Tab-separated table of C-alpha atoms in Angstrom:
chain	number	residue	atom	x	y	z
E	19	TYR	CA	39.294	-2.286	-6.890
E	20	LEU	CA	40.317	-5.916	-7.194
E	21	ALA	CA	41.789	-7.532	-10.262
E	22	TYR	CA	39.450	-10.231	-11.569
E	23	PRO	CA	41.803	-13.160	-10.775
E	24	GLN	CA	42.234	-11.849	-7.195
E	25	ALA	CA	38.507	-11.465	-6.457
E	26	PRO	CA	37.131	-13.837	-3.834
E	27	ASP	CA	34.363	-16.234	-4.878
E	28	GLY	CA	31.675	-14.203	-3.084
E	29	LEU	CA	32.087	-11.207	-5.401
E	30	GLY	CA	30.595	-12.983	-8.387
E	31	SER	CA	32.039	-14.902	-11.255
E	32	GLU	CA	31.375	-12.383	-14.004
E	33	PRO	CA	33.421	-9.246	-14.512
E	34	ILE	CA	31.695	-5.900	-14.850
E	35	PHE	CA	33.237	-3.221	-17.031
E	36	ALA	CA	32.368	0.432	-16.682
E	37	VAL	CA	33.256	2.538	-19.708
E	38	ARG	CA	33.216	6.315	-19.711
E	39	ALA	CA	32.231	7.899	-23.018
E	40	ASP	CA	32.376	11.458	-24.292
E	41	ARG	CA	29.571	10.764	-26.760
E	42	ASP	CA	26.381	8.697	-26.783
E	43	ALA	CA	27.202	5.461	-24.968
E	44	GLU	CA	24.603	3.462	-26.922
E	45	ARG	CA	26.645	3.962	-30.097
E	46	LEU	CA	29.738	2.454	-28.497
E	47	VAL	CA	28.189	-0.989	-27.991
E	48	ASP	CA	29.521	-2.422	-31.253
E	49	VAL	CA	32.966	-0.928	-30.627
E	50	LEU	CA	33.024	-2.497	-27.147
E	51	ARG	CA	31.995	-5.902	-28.488
E	52	GLU	CA	34.740	-5.818	-31.133
E	53	THR	CA	37.383	-4.658	-28.649
E	54	ILE	CA	36.545	-7.383	-26.134
E	55	ARG	CA	36.326	-10.091	-28.815
E	56	ALA	CA	39.732	-9.001	-30.123
E	57	GLN	CA	41.146	-9.695	-26.659
E	58	ASP	CA	39.183	-12.936	-26.083
E	59	PRO	CA	37.163	-14.473	-28.937
E	60	THR	CA	35.255	-16.752	-26.518
E	61	ALA	CA	33.984	-13.877	-24.367
E	62	THR	CA	30.286	-13.111	-24.461
E	63	LEU	CA	28.676	-9.862	-23.432
E	64	GLU	CA	25.368	-10.478	-21.740
E	65	SER	CA	24.068	-7.093	-20.771
E	66	ILE	CA	25.364	-3.818	-21.996
E	67	MET	CA	23.583	-0.830	-20.543
E	68	THR	CA	24.200	2.784	-19.791
E	69	MET	CA	24.780	3.974	-16.261
E	70	GLU	CA	21.387	5.650	-16.405
E	71	GLY	CA	19.819	2.313	-17.354
E	72	ARG	CA	21.627	0.553	-14.510
E	73	VAL	CA	20.451	3.186	-12.002
E	74	MET	CA	16.881	2.988	-13.314
E	75	GLY	CA	17.032	-0.792	-13.029
E	76	SER	CA	18.188	-0.600	-9.431
E	77	LEU	CA	15.346	1.815	-8.619
E	78	ALA	CA	12.626	-0.252	-10.304
E	79	ARG	CA	11.756	-2.350	-7.255
E	80	PRO	CA	11.597	0.560	-4.761
E	81	ARG	CA	9.432	2.482	-7.246
E	82	LEU	CA	7.113	-0.500	-7.571
E	83	TYR	CA	6.850	-0.762	-3.785
E	84	ALA	CA	6.108	2.957	-3.511
E	85	THR	CA	3.437	2.748	-6.219
E	86	VAL	CA	1.749	-0.267	-4.621
E	87	LEU	CA	1.886	1.376	-1.196
E	88	ALA	CA	0.379	4.578	-2.609
E	89	GLY	CA	-2.404	2.531	-4.205
E	90	PHE	CA	-3.186	0.751	-0.944
E	91	SER	CA	-3.090	4.075	0.901
E	92	ALA	CA	-5.548	5.647	-1.539
E	93	PHE	CA	-7.807	2.607	-1.192
E	94	ALA	CA	-7.682	2.839	2.616
E	95	LEU	CA	-8.489	6.551	2.422
E	96	ALA	CA	-11.473	5.815	0.177
E	97	ILE	CA	-12.695	3.133	2.591
E	98	ALA	CA	-12.378	5.570	5.497
E	99	GLY	CA	-14.367	8.173	3.555
E	100	VAL	CA	-17.091	5.669	2.668
E	101	GLY	CA	-17.208	4.474	6.278
E	102	LEU	CA	-17.634	7.992	7.602
E	103	PHE	CA	-20.268	8.682	4.956
E	104	GLY	CA	-22.178	5.542	5.959
E	105	MET	CA	-21.953	6.312	9.653
E	106	LEU	CA	-23.200	9.869	9.202
E	107	SER	CA	-25.971	8.756	6.829
E	108	TYR	CA	-27.135	6.242	9.396
E	109	GLY	CA	-26.967	8.905	12.105
E	110	VAL	CA	-29.036	11.322	10.012
E	111	THR	CA	-31.642	8.610	9.414
E	112	GLN	CA	-31.804	7.793	13.129
E	113	ARG	CA	-32.014	11.457	14.099
E	114	SER	CA	-34.494	12.540	11.433
E	115	LYS	CA	-37.162	13.320	14.055
E	116	GLU	CA	-34.736	15.446	16.067
E	117	LEU	CA	-33.580	17.266	12.934
E	118	GLY	CA	-37.216	17.756	11.896
E	119	VAL	CA	-38.001	19.303	15.295
E	120	ARG	CA	-34.959	21.578	14.984
E	121	THR	CA	-36.165	22.686	11.563
E	122	ALA	CA	-39.713	23.204	12.856
E	123	LEU	CA	-38.344	25.347	15.681
E	124	GLY	CA	-36.558	27.612	13.205
E	125	ALA	CA	-33.212	26.021	12.403
E	126	GLN	CA	-32.039	27.061	8.950
E	127	PRO	CA	-30.756	24.435	6.478
E	128	ARG	CA	-27.210	25.810	6.850
E	129	ASP	CA	-27.476	25.224	10.641
E	130	ILE	CA	-28.390	21.574	10.052
E	131	VAL	CA	-25.548	21.209	7.529
E	132	ARG	CA	-23.133	22.791	9.996
E	133	LEU	CA	-24.336	20.414	12.743
E	134	VAL	CA	-23.880	17.230	10.690
E	135	VAL	CA	-20.582	18.282	9.079
E	136	GLY	CA	-19.337	19.420	12.489
E	137	GLU	CA	-20.033	15.981	13.937
E	138	GLY	CA	-18.096	14.349	11.104
E	139	VAL	CA	-15.192	16.739	11.582
E	140	VAL	CA	-15.120	16.175	15.358
E	141	ILE	CA	-15.031	12.398	14.875
E	142	THR	CA	-12.231	12.827	12.346
E	143	LEU	CA	-10.250	15.171	14.602
E	144	VAL	CA	-10.380	12.619	17.426
E	145	GLY	CA	-9.071	9.966	15.020
E	146	ILE	CA	-6.377	12.305	13.710
E	147	ALA	CA	-5.230	13.147	17.243
E	148	ALA	CA	-4.948	9.457	18.133
E	149	GLY	CA	-3.196	8.693	14.844
E	150	LEU	CA	-0.716	11.537	15.256
E	151	ALA	CA	0.132	10.420	18.783
E	152	ILE	CA	0.807	6.872	17.591
E	153	ALA	CA	2.695	8.042	14.486
E	154	PHE	CA	4.799	10.428	16.555
E	155	GLY	CA	5.978	7.544	18.719
E	156	LEU	CA	6.464	5.102	15.854
E	157	THR	CA	8.519	7.454	13.681
E	158	THR	CA	11.018	7.899	16.477
E	159	TRP	CA	11.378	4.139	16.684
E	160	LEU	CA	11.421	3.623	12.882
E	161	SER	CA	14.018	6.316	12.221
E	162	ALA	CA	16.572	4.114	13.956
E	163	PHE	CA	15.937	1.326	11.421
E	164	LEU	CA	15.325	3.142	8.125
E	165	TYR	CA	17.785	5.361	6.324
E	166	GLY	CA	16.393	8.744	5.355
E	167	VAL	CA	13.303	8.580	7.572
E	168	ALA	CA	13.114	11.741	9.625
E	169	ALA	CA	11.638	11.338	13.071
E	170	ARG	CA	9.603	14.529	12.806
E	171	ASP	CA	8.756	15.092	9.140
E	172	ALA	CA	6.677	18.284	9.196
E	173	LEU	CA	5.265	17.779	5.700
E	174	THR	CA	3.884	14.342	6.533
E	175	PHE	CA	2.561	15.394	9.931
E	176	THR	CA	0.618	18.272	8.338
E	177	ALA	CA	-0.342	16.901	4.907
E	178	VAL	CA	-1.842	13.603	6.068
E	179	PRO	CA	-4.184	15.148	8.669
E	180	GLY	CA	-5.126	17.814	6.127
E	181	VAL	CA	-6.069	15.217	3.514
E	182	LEU	CA	-8.007	13.187	6.093
E	183	LEU	CA	-9.889	16.288	7.208
E	184	LEU	CA	-10.714	17.165	3.608
E	185	VAL	CA	-12.012	13.652	2.886
E	186	ALA	CA	-14.076	13.688	6.086
E	187	THR	CA	-15.587	17.063	5.247
E	188	LEU	CA	-16.491	15.931	1.735
E	189	ALA	CA	-17.932	12.649	3.038
E	190	SER	CA	-20.061	14.606	5.528
E	191	PHE	CA	-21.674	16.894	2.971
E	192	VAL	CA	-24.050	14.380	1.353
E	193	PRO	CA	-25.675	13.294	4.636
E	194	ALA	CA	-25.662	16.923	5.790
E	195	ARG	CA	-27.493	18.102	2.675
E	196	ARG	CA	-29.996	15.289	3.047
E	197	ALA	CA	-30.525	16.278	6.680
E	198	SER	CA	-31.066	19.911	5.717
E	199	ARG	CA	-33.844	18.880	3.323
E	200	ILE	CA	-35.857	16.976	5.912
E	201	ASP	CA	-39.484	18.071	5.821
E	202	PRO	CA	-40.428	18.695	9.472
E	203	LEU	CA	-44.129	18.135	8.835
E	204	SER	CA	-43.727	14.650	7.352
E	205	VAL	CA	-41.230	13.638	10.046
E	206	LEU	CA	-43.466	14.848	12.868
E	207	LYS	CA	-46.542	13.148	11.337
E	208	GLY	CA	-44.646	9.853	11.286
E	209	ALA	CA	-43.873	10.215	14.995
């Protein structure tokens, strides 16, 4: 605590008063204004707020950053899902003759679905393994710079791969269903 006249210039030129109240602090605003004006009629009160309001105000920017980051993350996840969907759709189109032959030789539709979804999951697992290796190294480095960032956060290291795997599986189902419906006769006639 420093008395206002003793405060160095760097601490600001406006005093801040903190008042503890046993009742609703919003109702004390008029009483505070009158009390301060009784001491100094030229004093003006610019911002009177509760401690809760001050805390919420100080958290507004970090909350905004977290919301924007979550939005960008969701967008990136959607792009990854669409990319995997496109890649698998293209692969199914390119392999339609092979899938038609498999069906003609007795492969059941569930076998074709399992094949295509399995390929999508394998591609995703390779990406997850590479991402986890990089993230594992980066979190160790980042924990030295950021307060509250655990180097080995188990929730993050399990939830993120789980969500990615779920998105990849869902993105694989549409091409897989299309592949399972390939008519072997029409595909083989076109060959």
